[in-house]
GROMACS .gro file of C-alpha atoms in nm:
model
   64
    1MET     CA    1   7.241  12.468 -14.540
    2ASN     CA    2   7.546  12.328 -14.712
    3VAL     CA    3   7.891  12.317 -14.681
    4ASP     CA    4   8.020  12.307 -15.054
    5LEU     CA    5   7.745  12.586 -15.159
    6ILE     CA    6   7.943  12.873 -14.903
    7PHE     CA    7   8.299  12.687 -15.078
    8LYS     CA    8   8.194  12.791 -15.421
    9ILE     CA    9   8.040  13.091 -15.333
   10ALA     CA   10   8.425  13.217 -15.114
   11ALA     CA   11   8.626  13.069 -15.365
   12VAL     CA   12   8.446  13.269 -15.719
   13GLY     CA   13   8.517  13.529 -15.495
   14ILE     CA   14   8.890  13.494 -15.433
   15LEU     CA   15   8.942  13.452 -15.788
   16VAL     CA   16   8.737  13.752 -15.867
   17ALA     CA   17   9.007  13.903 -15.629
   18VAL     CA   18   9.221  13.804 -15.735
   19PHE     CA   19   9.157  13.873 -16.131
   20ASN     CA   20   9.047  14.233 -15.989
   21GLN     CA   21   9.314  14.341 -15.843
   22LEU     CA   22   9.597  14.187 -16.153
   23LEU     CA   23   9.354  14.403 -16.441
   24ILE     CA   24   9.396  14.711 -16.199
   25ARG     CA   25   9.782  14.699 -16.168
   26SER     CA   26   9.826  14.614 -16.499
   27GLY     CA   27   9.621  14.925 -16.547
   28ARG     CA   28   9.321  14.771 -16.727
   29GLU     CA   29   9.018  14.923 -16.423
   30GLU     CA   30   8.726  14.841 -16.700
   31GLN     CA   31   8.794  14.489 -16.737
   32ALA     CA   32   8.842  14.513 -16.379
   33LEU     CA   33   8.482  14.627 -16.347
   34MET     CA   34   8.365  14.362 -16.565
   35THR     CA   35   8.548  14.093 -16.412
   36THR     CA   36   8.375  14.173 -16.073
   37LEU     CA   37   8.035  14.196 -16.214
   38ALA     CA   38   8.047  13.887 -16.363
   39GLY     CA   39   8.166  13.744 -16.076
   40LEU     CA   40   7.819  13.905 -15.942
   41VAL     CA   41   7.638  13.695 -16.163
   42VAL     CA   42   7.770  13.393 -16.129
   43VAL     CA   43   7.674  13.413 -15.738
   44MET     CA   44   7.365  13.515 -15.779
   45MET     CA   45   7.297  13.248 -16.062
   46ILE     CA   46   7.420  13.056 -15.794
   47LEU     CA   47   7.198  13.169 -15.514
   48VAL     CA   48   6.902  13.178 -15.682
   49GLN     CA   49   6.936  12.811 -15.839
   50GLU     CA   50   6.926  12.704 -15.438
   51ILE     CA   51   6.646  12.870 -15.391
   52GLY     CA   52   6.485  12.721 -15.620
   53ALA     CA   53   6.546  12.413 -15.469
   54LEU     CA   54   6.485  12.551 -15.168
   55PHE     CA   55   6.064  12.643 -15.271
   56SER     CA   56   6.023  12.316 -15.467
   57MET     CA   57   6.130  12.164 -15.147
   58MET     CA   58   5.894  12.341 -14.917
   59LYS     CA   59   5.651  12.233 -15.268
   60ALA     CA   60   5.678  11.875 -15.211
   61VAL     CA   61   5.675  11.919 -14.779
   62PHE     CA   62   5.385  12.104 -14.712
   63GLY     CA   63   5.153  11.979 -15.057
   64PHE     CA   64   5.100  12.253 -15.349
   0.00000   0.00000   0.00000
């Protein structure tokens, strides 16, 4: 597993947490929730791409 993937996910998490706290403190709870959901979608897209690469590698290794 690549360490860069962990750093990317951690960076997205830190940014989302900061934006979430800023928006909650300014009284915009709905936008904070949307920011959290957007961060979750971004992380899921990164993971889906990595899983797709894993399946491609497995297909190449086993010759399917």
